PDB file of C-alpha atoms and ligand atoms in Angstrom:
ATOM      1  CA  MET A   1      19.741   2.101 -30.120  1.00 36.00           C
ATOM      2  CA  MET A   2      16.659   0.167 -31.923  1.00 38.00           C
ATOM      3  CA  ASN A   3      13.553   1.832 -31.147  1.00 40.00           C
ATOM      4  CA  ALA A   4      11.258  -0.883 -29.403  1.00 40.00           C
ATOM      5  CA  LYS A   5       8.725  -0.791 -32.765  1.00 39.00           C
ATOM      6  CA  LEU A   6      11.229  -1.605 -34.754  1.00 37.00           C
ATOM      7  CA  GLY A   7      12.293  -4.338 -32.695  1.00 36.00           C
ATOM      8  CA  CYS A   8       9.160  -5.959 -32.486  1.00 36.00           C
ATOM      9  CA  LEU A   9       9.029  -5.929 -36.132  1.00 39.00           C
ATOM     10  CA  LEU A  10      12.614  -7.456 -36.745  1.00 38.00           C
ATOM     11  CA  ALA A  11      11.722 -10.045 -34.187  1.00 40.00           C
ATOM     12  CA  GLY A  12       8.742 -10.907 -36.220  1.00 35.00           C
ATOM     13  CA  ALA A  13       6.787 -10.943 -32.945  1.00 36.00           C
ATOM     14  CA  LEU A  14       4.364  -8.354 -33.434  1.00 35.00           C
ATOM     15  CA  VAL A  15       1.524 -10.374 -30.939  1.00 38.00           C
ATOM     16  CA  PHE A  16       3.719  -9.125 -28.054  1.00 38.00           C
ATOM     17  CA  CYS A  17       4.498  -5.666 -28.939  1.00 38.00           C
ATOM     18  CA  GLY A  18       1.625  -4.187 -27.236  1.00 40.00           C
ATOM     19  CA  MET A  19       2.271  -5.134 -23.600  1.00 43.00           C
ATOM     20  CA  ALA A  20       4.645  -3.233 -21.917  1.00 50.00           C
ATOM     21  CA  HIS A  21       6.229  -5.611 -19.594  1.00 60.00           C
ATOM     22  CA  ALA A  22       6.037  -9.425 -18.522  1.00 71.00           C
ATOM     23  CA  ALA A  23       3.205 -10.670 -20.286  1.00 89.00           C
ATOM     24  CA  GLY A  24       1.590 -13.242 -18.004  1.00 96.00           C
ATOM     25  CA  ASP A  25       1.099 -16.693 -18.691  1.00 97.00           C
ATOM     26  CA  ALA A  26      -2.021 -18.236 -17.091  1.00 97.00           C
ATOM     27  CA  GLN A  27      -1.027 -22.036 -17.669  1.00 97.00           C
ATOM     28  CA  ARG A  28       2.295 -21.156 -15.840  1.00 97.00           C
ATOM     29  CA  GLY A  29       0.244 -19.599 -13.237  1.00 98.00           C
ATOM     30  CA  GLN A  30      -1.933 -22.451 -12.887  1.00 97.00           C
ATOM     31  CA  THR A  31       1.106 -24.573 -11.803  1.00 97.00           C
ATOM     32  CA  ILE A  32       2.365 -21.918  -9.160  1.00 97.00           C
ATOM     33  CA  VAL A  33      -1.595 -21.572  -8.049  1.00 98.00           C
ATOM     34  CA  MET A  34      -1.289 -25.429  -6.959  1.00 97.00           C
ATOM     35  CA  GLN A  35       2.358 -25.810  -6.051  1.00 95.00           C
ATOM     36  CA  GLY A  36       2.933 -22.283  -4.037  1.00 93.00           C
ATOM     37  CA  ASP A  37       5.817 -20.390  -4.048  1.00 90.00           C
ATOM     38  CA  GLY A  38       8.177 -23.230  -2.570  1.00 90.00           C
ATOM     39  CA  SER A  39       8.275 -21.397   0.980  1.00 87.00           C
ATOM     40  CA  GLY A  40       4.423 -20.490   1.518  1.00 82.00           C
ATOM     41  CA  ALA A  41       1.320 -22.643   1.104  1.00 90.00           C
ATOM     42  CA  PRO A  42      -0.102 -23.077  -2.268  1.00 97.00           C
ATOM     43  CA  CYS A  43      -2.496 -20.094  -3.556  1.00 98.00           C
ATOM     44  CA  LEU A  44      -5.330 -22.494  -3.713  1.00 97.00           C
ATOM     45  CA  ALA A  45      -5.048 -23.464   0.339  1.00 97.00           C
ATOM     46  CA  CYS A  46      -6.621 -19.997   0.717  1.00 97.00           C
ATOM     47  CA  HIS A  47      -7.844 -18.408  -2.652  1.00 98.00           C
ATOM     48  CA  GLY A  48      -9.020 -22.011  -4.196  1.00 97.00           C
ATOM     49  CA  LEU A  49      -7.904 -22.904  -7.775  1.00 97.00           C
ATOM     50  CA  ASP A  50     -10.911 -20.894  -9.212  1.00 97.00           C
ATOM     51  CA  GLY A  51      -9.695 -17.712  -7.177  1.00 97.00           C
ATOM     52  CA  ALA A  52     -13.330 -17.559  -5.369  1.00 97.00           C
ATOM     53  CA  GLY A  53     -11.656 -17.062  -1.846  1.00 97.00           C
ATOM     54  CA  ASN A  54     -13.285 -17.558   1.405  1.00 96.00           C
ATOM     55  CA  ASP A  55     -15.337 -14.895   3.284  1.00 96.00           C
ATOM     56  CA  ALA A  56     -15.108 -16.723   6.758  1.00 95.00           C
ATOM     57  CA  ALA A  57     -11.625 -17.305   6.648  1.00 96.00           C
ATOM     58  CA  GLY A  58     -10.690 -13.660   5.382  1.00 96.00           C
ATOM     59  CA  PHE A  59      -9.387 -14.461   2.387  1.00 98.00           C
ATOM     60  CA  PRO A  60     -10.193 -12.448  -0.755  1.00 98.00           C
ATOM     61  CA  ARG A  61     -11.593 -13.049  -4.108  1.00 98.00           C
ATOM     62  CA  LEU A  62      -8.950 -13.117  -6.805  1.00 98.00           C
ATOM     63  CA  ALA A  63     -11.286 -14.352  -9.738  1.00 97.00           C
ATOM     64  CA  GLY A  64     -12.104 -11.544 -12.386  1.00 95.00           C
ATOM     65  CA  LEU A  65      -9.789  -9.162 -10.863  1.00 97.00           C
ATOM     66  CA  ASP A  66      -7.471  -6.770 -13.228  1.00 97.00           C
ATOM     67  CA  ALA A  67      -4.173  -9.002 -14.064  1.00 98.00           C
ATOM     68  CA  GLY A  68      -2.295  -5.752 -13.281  1.00 97.00           C
ATOM     69  CA  TYR A  69      -3.947  -5.116 -10.196  1.00 98.00           C
ATOM     70  CA  LEU A  70      -2.910  -8.263  -9.160  1.00 98.00           C
ATOM     71  CA  GLU A  71       0.574  -8.330 -10.005  1.00 98.00           C
ATOM     72  CA  LYS A  72       0.653  -4.523  -8.163  1.00 97.00           C
ATOM     73  CA  GLN A  73      -0.654  -5.885  -5.041  1.00 98.00           C
ATOM     74  CA  MET A  74       2.210  -9.069  -5.318  1.00 98.00           C
ATOM     75  CA  GLN A  75       4.741  -6.607  -6.048  1.00 97.00           C
ATOM     76  CA  ASP A  76       3.650  -4.804  -3.246  1.00 97.00           C
ATOM     77  CA  TYR A  77       3.483  -7.511  -0.549  1.00 97.00           C
ATOM     78  CA  ARG A  78       7.213  -8.537  -1.815  1.00 95.00           C
ATOM     79  CA  THR A  79       8.578  -5.233  -1.044  1.00 95.00           C
ATOM     80  CA  GLY A  80       6.834  -4.318   2.023  1.00 95.00           C
ATOM     81  CA  THR A  81       4.542  -1.555   0.654  1.00 96.00           C
ATOM     82  CA  ARG A  82       1.561  -3.503   1.680  1.00 97.00           C
ATOM     83  CA  GLN A  83       2.124  -5.309   4.628  1.00 96.00           C
ATOM     84  CA  SER A  84       0.520  -8.515   5.495  1.00 96.00           C
ATOM     85  CA  ALA A  85       2.252 -11.479   7.756  1.00 94.00           C
ATOM     86  CA  ILE A  86       0.017 -13.929   5.605  1.00 95.00           C
ATOM     87  CA  MET A  87       0.476 -13.089   2.045  1.00 96.00           C
ATOM     88  CA  ALA A  88       4.492 -11.830   2.267  1.00 94.00           C
ATOM     89  CA  PRO A  89       5.811 -15.527   2.668  1.00 94.00           C
ATOM     90  CA  ASN A  90       3.616 -16.586  -0.087  1.00 95.00           C
ATOM     91  CA  VAL A  91       5.049 -14.389  -2.917  1.00 95.00           C
ATOM     92  CA  ASP A  92       8.582 -13.410  -1.754  1.00 94.00           C
ATOM     93  CA  ASN A  93       9.865 -16.394  -3.607  1.00 95.00           C
ATOM     94  CA  LEU A  94       8.083 -15.482  -6.716  1.00 96.00           C
ATOM     95  CA  ASP A  95       9.910 -13.374  -9.779  1.00 96.00           C
ATOM     96  CA  ASP A  96       8.355 -10.891 -11.697  1.00 96.00           C
ATOM     97  CA  GLN A  97       7.520 -13.248 -14.822  1.00 97.00           C
ATOM     98  CA  GLN A  98       5.961 -15.458 -11.989  1.00 97.00           C
ATOM     99  CA  ILE A  99       3.994 -12.905 -10.376  1.00 97.00           C
ATOM    100  CA  ALA A 100       2.475 -11.914 -13.910  1.00 98.00           C
ATOM    101  CA  ASP A 101       1.982 -15.776 -14.679  1.00 98.00           C
ATOM    102  CA  VAL A 102      -0.067 -16.229 -11.387  1.00 98.00           C
ATOM    103  CA  ALA A 103      -2.174 -12.861 -12.215  1.00 98.00           C
ATOM    104  CA  ALA A 104      -2.831 -13.917 -15.636  1.00 98.00           C
ATOM    105  CA  TRP A 105      -4.432 -17.149 -14.148  1.00 98.00           C
ATOM    106  CA  TYR A 106      -6.315 -15.740 -11.118  1.00 98.00           C
ATOM    107  CA  ALA A 107      -7.702 -12.576 -13.710  1.00 97.00           C
ATOM    108  CA  SER A 108      -8.711 -15.375 -16.258  1.00 96.00           C
ATOM    109  CA  GLN A 109     -11.249 -16.867 -13.792  1.00 96.00           C
ATOM    110  CA  THR A 110     -14.879 -16.169 -13.853  1.00 92.00           C
ATOM    111  CA  ALA A 111     -16.276 -18.282 -10.569  1.00 88.00           C
ATOM    112  CA  ALA A 112     -19.602 -16.671 -10.164  1.00 87.00           C
ATOM    113  CA  VAL A 113     -20.393 -14.875  -6.818  1.00 88.00           C
ATOM    114  CA  PRO A 114     -22.198 -17.294  -4.716  1.00 86.00           C
ATOM    115  CA  PRO A 115     -25.830 -16.442  -3.587  1.00 90.00           C
ATOM    116  CA  LEU A 116     -25.561 -15.010  -0.179  1.00 93.00           C
ATOM    117  CA  PRO A 117     -28.438 -14.337   2.650  1.00 94.00           C
ATOM    118  CA  ASP A 118     -30.371 -11.491   2.154  1.00 95.00           C
ATOM    119  CA  ALA A 119     -29.543  -8.609   4.061  1.00 97.00           C
ATOM    120  CA  ASP A 120     -31.011  -5.519   5.834  1.00 98.00           C
ATOM    121  CA  SER A 121     -33.203  -3.605   3.141  1.00 98.00           C
ATOM    122  CA  GLU A 122     -32.213  -0.600   4.544  1.00 98.00           C
ATOM    123  CA  LEU A 123     -28.402  -1.579   5.139  1.00 98.00           C
ATOM    124  CA  MET A 124     -28.786  -2.331   1.402  1.00 98.00           C
ATOM    125  CA  ALA A 125     -30.464   0.785   0.116  1.00 98.00           C
ATOM    126  CA  HIS A 126     -27.539   2.723   2.607  1.00 98.00           C
ATOM    127  CA  GLY A 127     -24.710   0.661   0.531  1.00 98.00           C
ATOM    128  CA  GLU A 128     -26.077   1.443  -2.991  1.00 98.00           C
ATOM    129  CA  ARG A 129     -26.153   4.986  -2.229  1.00 98.00           C
ATOM    130  CA  LEU A 130     -22.785   5.303  -1.069  1.00 98.00           C
ATOM    131  CA  ALA A 131     -21.503   3.296  -4.112  1.00 98.00           C
ATOM    132  CA  THR A 132     -23.540   5.351  -6.686  1.00 98.00           C
ATOM    133  CA  ARG A 133     -24.301   8.359  -5.473  1.00 98.00           C
ATOM    134  CA  GLY A 134     -21.856   8.964  -2.370  1.00 97.00           C
ATOM    135  CA  ASP A 135     -22.875  11.252   0.830  1.00 96.00           C
ATOM    136  CA  TRP A 136     -22.220  14.495   0.210  1.00 92.00           C
ATOM    137  CA  ASP A 137     -22.525  15.282   3.310  1.00 93.00           C
ATOM    138  CA  SER A 138     -19.585  13.915   4.815  1.00 91.00           C
ATOM    139  CA  TYR A 139     -17.625  14.193   1.390  1.00 93.00           C
ATOM    140  CA  VAL A 140     -17.908  10.992   0.643  1.00 95.00           C
ATOM    141  CA  VAL A 141     -17.323  10.505  -3.244  1.00 95.00           C
ATOM    142  CA  PRO A 142     -19.349   7.680  -5.217  1.00 98.00           C
ATOM    143  CA  CYS A 143     -17.434   4.618  -5.059  1.00 98.00           C
ATOM    144  CA  GLU A 144     -18.239   4.104  -8.655  1.00 98.00           C
ATOM    145  CA  THR A 145     -16.600   7.369  -9.413  1.00 97.00           C
ATOM    146  CA  CYS A 146     -13.139   5.335  -9.224  1.00 97.00           C
ATOM    147  CA  HIS A 147     -14.243   1.768  -9.343  1.00 98.00           C
ATOM    148  CA  GLY A 148     -16.402   2.274 -12.515  1.00 97.00           C
ATOM    149  CA  PRO A 149     -19.994   2.138 -13.536  1.00 96.00           C
ATOM    150  CA  GLY A 150     -21.229  -1.068 -11.103  1.00 97.00           C
ATOM    151  CA  SER A 151     -18.248  -1.042  -9.185  1.00 97.00           C
ATOM    152  CA  GLU A 152     -16.825  -3.639 -12.285  1.00 97.00           C
ATOM    153  CA  GLY A 153     -13.557  -1.830 -11.848  1.00 97.00           C
ATOM    154  CA  VAL A 154     -11.460   0.107 -14.452  1.00 96.00           C
ATOM    155  CA  GLY A 155      -8.170  -0.661 -15.878  1.00 95.00           C
ATOM    156  CA  SER A 156      -5.152  -1.886 -13.395  1.00 96.00           C
ATOM    157  CA  ALA A 157      -5.800   1.384 -11.061  1.00 96.00           C
ATOM    158  CA  PHE A 158      -9.132   0.663  -9.479  1.00 97.00           C
ATOM    159  CA  PRO A 159     -10.221  -2.635  -8.642  1.00 98.00           C
ATOM    160  CA  ARG A 160     -13.045  -4.672  -9.183  1.00 97.00           C
ATOM    161  CA  LEU A 161     -15.580  -4.454  -5.808  1.00 98.00           C
ATOM    162  CA  ALA A 162     -18.478  -6.086  -7.170  1.00 97.00           C
ATOM    163  CA  GLY A 163     -18.695  -9.493  -5.794  1.00 97.00           C
ATOM    164  CA  GLN A 164     -15.662  -9.293  -3.415  1.00 98.00           C
ATOM    165  CA  HIS A 165     -16.280 -10.785  -0.089  1.00 98.00           C
ATOM    166  CA  ALA A 166     -17.923  -8.423   2.654  1.00 98.00           C
ATOM    167  CA  GLY A 167     -15.670  -9.063   5.523  1.00 98.00           C
ATOM    168  CA  TYR A 168     -12.214  -8.443   3.242  1.00 98.00           C
ATOM    169  CA  ILE A 169     -13.797  -5.105   2.071  1.00 98.00           C
ATOM    170  CA  LYS A 170     -14.743  -3.877   5.572  1.00 98.00           C
ATOM    171  CA  GLN A 171     -10.972  -5.264   6.441  1.00 98.00           C
ATOM    172  CA  GLN A 172      -9.503  -3.177   4.085  1.00 98.00           C
ATOM    173  CA  LEU A 173     -11.470   0.112   4.574  1.00 98.00           C
ATOM    174  CA  GLN A 174     -10.734  -0.530   8.414  1.00 98.00           C
ATOM    175  CA  ALA A 175      -6.850  -0.701   7.278  1.00 97.00           C
ATOM    176  CA  TRP A 176      -6.767   2.519   5.325  1.00 97.00           C
ATOM    177  CA  LYS A 177      -8.484   3.939   8.417  1.00 96.00           C
ATOM    178  CA  SER A 178      -5.991   3.031  10.920  1.00 96.00           C
ATOM    179  CA  GLY A 179      -2.896   3.372   8.615  1.00 95.00           C
ATOM    180  CA  ALA A 180      -2.288  -0.193   8.104  1.00 96.00           C
ATOM    181  CA  ARG A 181      -2.304   0.072   4.297  1.00 97.00           C
ATOM    182  CA  SER A 182      -1.174   3.020   2.661  1.00 96.00           C
ATOM    183  CA  ASN A 183      -0.118   1.485  -0.901  1.00 95.00           C
ATOM    184  CA  ASP A 184      -2.710   3.432  -2.729  1.00 95.00           C
ATOM    185  CA  PRO A 185      -1.512   5.564  -5.337  1.00 93.00           C
ATOM    186  CA  ASP A 186      -1.839   9.579  -3.920  1.00 92.00           C
ATOM    187  CA  GLN A 187      -3.410   8.266  -0.940  1.00 94.00           C
ATOM    188  CA  LEU A 188      -6.885   8.068  -3.011  1.00 94.00           C
ATOM    189  CA  MET A 189      -8.652   5.638  -1.153  1.00 96.00           C
ATOM    190  CA  LEU A 190      -7.122   6.881   2.464  1.00 95.00           C
ATOM    191  CA  ALA A 191      -9.151  10.226   1.541  1.00 94.00           C
ATOM    192  CA  ILE A 192     -12.388   8.072   1.198  1.00 96.00           C
ATOM    193  CA  ALA A 193     -11.926   5.460   4.158  1.00 97.00           C
ATOM    194  CA  ALA A 194     -11.071   8.198   6.564  1.00 96.00           C
ATOM    195  CA  ARG A 195     -14.518   9.692   6.155  1.00 96.00           C
ATOM    196  CA  LEU A 196     -16.596   6.521   6.438  1.00 97.00           C
ATOM    197  CA  SER A 197     -18.137   5.235   9.589  1.00 97.00           C
ATOM    198  CA  ASP A 198     -18.209   2.004  10.676  1.00 97.00           C
ATOM    199  CA  GLU A 199     -22.053   1.766   9.734  1.00 97.00           C
ATOM    200  CA  GLN A 200     -21.444   3.317   6.360  1.00 98.00           C
ATOM    201  CA  ILE A 201     -18.311   0.444   6.109  1.00 98.00           C
ATOM    202  CA  GLU A 202     -21.074  -2.070   6.975  1.00 98.00           C
ATOM    203  CA  ALA A 203     -23.259  -0.766   4.448  1.00 98.00           C
ATOM    204  CA  VAL A 204     -21.230  -0.545   1.404  1.00 98.00           C
ATOM    205  CA  ALA A 205     -19.599  -3.836   1.862  1.00 98.00           C
ATOM    206  CA  THR A 206     -22.842  -5.794   2.662  1.00 98.00           C
ATOM    207  CA  TYR A 207     -24.259  -4.113  -1.069  1.00 98.00           C
ATOM    208  CA  LEU A 208     -21.009  -4.637  -2.975  1.00 98.00           C
ATOM    209  CA  ALA A 209     -20.647  -8.437  -1.960  1.00 98.00           C
ATOM    210  CA  ARG A 210     -24.322  -9.048  -3.330  1.00 97.00           C
ATOM    211  CA  GLN A 211     -23.364  -7.448  -6.549  1.00 96.00           C
ATOM    212  CA  PRO A 212     -22.672  -9.878  -9.459  1.00 92.00           C
ATOM    213  CA  MET A 213     -19.423  -9.780 -11.463  1.00 90.00           C
ATOM    214  CA  GLN A 214     -20.524  -8.385 -15.057  1.00 85.00           C
ATOM    215  CA  GLY A 215     -18.458  -7.050 -17.900  1.00 70.00           C
ATOM    216  CA  ASP A 216     -15.066  -7.738 -18.818  1.00 68.00           C
ATOM    217  CA  LEU A 217     -14.462 -10.997 -17.285  1.00 71.00           C
TER     218      LEU A 217
HETATM  219  C1  HEC B   1      -2.484 -18.493   4.183  1.00 84.18           C
HETATM  220  C2  HEC B   1      -3.254 -18.212   3.252  1.00 84.18           C
HETATM  221  C3  HEC B   1      -2.829 -17.581   1.795  1.00 84.18           C
HETATM  222  C4  HEC B   1      -2.273 -18.103   0.733  1.00 84.18           C
HETATM  223  C5  HEC B   1      -1.313 -19.432   0.957  1.00 84.18           C
HETATM  224  C6  HEC B   1      -1.724 -17.236  -0.051  1.00 84.18           C
HETATM  225  N1  HEC B   1      -2.830 -15.811   0.140  1.00 84.18           N
HETATM  226 FE1  HEC B   1      -2.883 -14.301  -1.033  1.00 84.18          FE
HETATM  227  N2  HEC B   1      -3.897 -13.595   0.339  1.00 84.18           N
HETATM  228  C7  HEC B   1      -4.409 -14.017   1.827  1.00 84.18           C
HETATM  229  C8  HEC B   1      -5.052 -12.855   2.626  1.00 84.18           C
HETATM  230  C9  HEC B   1      -5.572 -13.198   4.120  1.00 84.18           C
HETATM  231  C10 HEC B   1      -5.054 -11.771   1.885  1.00 84.18           C
HETATM  232  C11 HEC B   1      -5.581 -10.613   2.246  1.00 84.18           C
HETATM  233  C12 HEC B   1      -4.330 -10.104   3.216  1.00 84.18           C
HETATM  234  C13 HEC B   1      -4.298  -8.475   3.175  1.00 84.18           C
HETATM  235  O1  HEC B   1      -4.890  -8.208   4.616  1.00 84.18           O
HETATM  236  O2  HEC B   1      -3.483  -7.537   2.671  1.00 84.18           O
HETATM  237  C14 HEC B   1      -4.370 -12.206   0.519  1.00 84.18           C
HETATM  238  C15 HEC B   1      -4.391 -11.146  -0.562  1.00 84.18           C
HETATM  239  C16 HEC B   1      -3.932 -11.523  -1.575  1.00 84.18           C
HETATM  240  C17 HEC B   1      -3.914 -10.575  -2.738  1.00 84.18           C
HETATM  241  C18 HEC B   1      -4.652  -9.404  -2.858  1.00 84.18           C
HETATM  242  C19 HEC B   1      -5.823  -9.380  -3.529  1.00 84.18           C
HETATM  243  C20 HEC B   1      -6.752  -8.029  -3.335  1.00 84.18           C
HETATM  244  O3  HEC B   1      -7.741  -7.891  -4.109  1.00 84.18           O
HETATM  245  O4  HEC B   1      -5.984  -6.639  -3.092  1.00 84.18           O
HETATM  246  C21 HEC B   1      -3.331 -11.431  -3.754  1.00 84.18           C
HETATM  247  C22 HEC B   1      -3.255 -10.692  -5.558  1.00 84.18           C
HETATM  248  C23 HEC B   1      -3.258 -12.436  -3.377  1.00 84.18           C
HETATM  249  N3  HEC B   1      -3.484 -12.676  -2.187  1.00 84.18           N
HETATM  250  C24 HEC B   1      -2.543 -13.549  -4.028  1.00 84.18           C
HETATM  251  C25 HEC B   1      -1.971 -15.211  -3.691  1.00 84.18           C
HETATM  252  C26 HEC B   1      -1.105 -15.866  -4.322  1.00 84.18           C
HETATM  253  C27 HEC B   1      -1.015 -15.667  -5.812  1.00 84.18           C
HETATM  254  C28 HEC B   1      -1.021 -16.860  -3.826  1.00 84.18           C
HETATM  255  C29 HEC B   1       0.004 -18.257  -3.917  1.00 84.18           C
HETATM  256  C30 HEC B   1       1.202 -17.635  -4.380  1.00 84.18           C
HETATM  257  C31 HEC B   1      -1.447 -16.555  -2.533  1.00 84.18           C
HETATM  258  N4  HEC B   1      -1.868 -14.950  -2.201  1.00 84.18           N
HETATM  259  C32 HEC B   1      -1.426 -17.570  -1.408  1.00 84.18           C
HETATM  260  C33 HEC B   1      -4.167 -15.330   2.195  1.00 84.18           C
HETATM  261  C34 HEC B   1      -3.167 -16.606   1.342  1.00 84.18           C
HETATM  262  C1  HEC B   2     -10.917   8.698  -5.896  1.00 84.18           C
HETATM  263  C2  HEC B   2     -10.704   7.316  -6.349  1.00 84.18           C
HETATM  264  C3  HEC B   2     -11.360   6.090  -5.531  1.00 84.18           C
HETATM  265  C4  HEC B   2     -12.720   6.108  -4.541  1.00 84.18           C
HETATM  266  C5  HEC B   2     -13.560   7.435  -4.784  1.00 84.18           C
HETATM  267  C6  HEC B   2     -12.866   5.014  -3.979  1.00 84.18           C
HETATM  268  N1  HEC B   2     -11.843   4.233  -4.330  1.00 84.18           N
HETATM  269 FE1  HEC B   2     -11.420   2.441  -3.335  1.00 84.18          FE
HETATM  270  N2  HEC B   2      -9.671   2.175  -4.339  1.00 84.18           N
HETATM  271  C7  HEC B   2      -9.146   3.215  -5.032  1.00 84.18           C
HETATM  272  C8  HEC B   2      -8.051   3.036  -5.667  1.00 84.18           C
HETATM  273  C9  HEC B   2      -7.078   3.624  -6.477  1.00 84.18           C
HETATM  274  C10 HEC B   2      -7.677   1.625  -5.039  1.00 84.18           C
HETATM  275  C11 HEC B   2      -6.199   0.577  -5.566  1.00 84.18           C
HETATM  276  C12 HEC B   2      -5.265   0.781  -4.324  1.00 84.18           C
HETATM  277  C13 HEC B   2      -4.046  -0.080  -4.556  1.00 84.18           C
HETATM  278  O1  HEC B   2      -3.220   0.335  -5.310  1.00 84.18           O
HETATM  279  O2  HEC B   2      -3.726  -0.806  -3.812  1.00 84.18           O
HETATM  280  C14 HEC B   2      -8.845   0.922  -4.427  1.00 84.18           C
HETATM  281  C15 HEC B   2      -9.291   0.227  -3.540  1.00 84.18           C
HETATM  282  C16 HEC B   2      -9.819  -0.206  -2.688  1.00 84.18           C
HETATM  283  C17 HEC B   2     -10.209  -1.796  -2.087  1.00 84.18           C
HETATM  284  C18 HEC B   2      -9.192  -2.711  -1.787  1.00 84.18           C
HETATM  285  C19 HEC B   2     -10.031  -3.704  -3.522  1.00 84.18           C
HETATM  286  C20 HEC B   2      -8.873  -5.071  -3.312  1.00 84.18           C
HETATM  287  O3  HEC B   2      -9.086  -5.935  -3.900  1.00 84.18           O
HETATM  288  O4  HEC B   2      -8.123  -5.304  -2.363  1.00 84.18           O
HETATM  289  C21 HEC B   2     -11.485  -1.473  -1.730  1.00 84.18           C
HETATM  290  C22 HEC B   2     -12.144  -2.428  -0.614  1.00 84.18           C
HETATM  291  C23 HEC B   2     -12.030  -0.370  -1.781  1.00 84.18           C
HETATM  292  N3  HEC B   2     -11.300   0.531  -2.478  1.00 84.18           N
HETATM  293  C24 HEC B   2     -13.343   0.440  -1.622  1.00 84.18           C
HETATM  294  C25 HEC B   2     -14.072   1.323  -2.133  1.00 84.18           C
HETATM  295  C26 HEC B   2     -15.136   2.076  -1.321  1.00 84.18           C
HETATM  296  C27 HEC B   2     -16.425   1.047  -0.614  1.00 84.18           C
HETATM  297  C28 HEC B   2     -15.632   2.887  -2.143  1.00 84.18           C
HETATM  298  C29 HEC B   2     -16.791   4.200  -2.120  1.00 84.18           C
HETATM  299  C30 HEC B   2     -17.167   4.265  -0.465  1.00 84.18           C
HETATM  300  C31 HEC B   2     -14.100   3.451  -2.891  1.00 84.18           C
HETATM  301  N4  HEC B   2     -13.140   2.341  -2.699  1.00 84.18           N
HETATM  302  C32 HEC B   2     -14.052   4.912  -3.648  1.00 84.18           C
HETATM  303  C33 HEC B   2      -9.436   4.237  -5.432  1.00 84.18           C
HETATM  304  C34 HEC B   2     -10.786   4.635  -5.112  1.00 84.18           C
END
């Protein structure tokens, strides 16, 4: 059997060799964003063409999230590992290549975090503490341990939280607490969310939503 590297060399297409699987094509992804998967609404109706999402409506920001992370989430909705009655019909007709394409589109978007009204300073300080230092009294590890400096995300496994909508962050933390979301590897997020009080969730979501998206966009 020919090894993969040799295959690449023979194909004369070295540029594709570093990519483990379906590399996304952002331009093809844009078409899907505008047209949808054929059965659901077009993605832009909820997430926007630029992936900014909408806090009040509960639509997460997708702009600037890692393509591999977005891909995994769509795969999880398609297989039901992550359950959402809203999202499942929007991706059930997409094949792996289309999922990679649309992930590439949204990952390449850089929509800035819009200025939000000032939040209570104690709440913000509490949120910052949780994100950067954790709360050792209740065994809460700092979010940055996994989500990286500034909670800007690390690779495909740990999504960017900086600039994500507060409503969505709260909703996801509550979903882990209640068991409604359980697609995290090794229950890494369940272990955190289970220890967070409603007040801590409010604080950390308020803080994270007000952090700029930086680095590796
Ligand atoms: C009717 C509104 C709507 C449409 C249309 C829609 N979405 Fe969503 N999307 C949502 C909601 C609501 C969530 C959060 C669901 C949850 O709680 O899991 C979400 C979540 C996601 C997530 C997970 C984000 C994260 O940070 O984990 C991805 C990825 C995503 N959508 C991609 C898409 C793509 C691609 C399309 C188009 C093919 C699309 N969505 C169409 C409403 C929508
Ligand atoms: C031990 C590692 C770890 C720590 C610490 C951690 N997380 Fe996570 N978090 C993860 C992983 C892994 C995922 C992605 C799960 C998946 O693949 O669906 C995630 C996903 C999330 C998501 C979903 C984002 C999205 O776009 O859907 C939110 C919200 C979140 N974490 C909030 C937090 C907050 C707030 C803290 C700190 C209080 C925190 N996390 C600490 C590992 C961690």
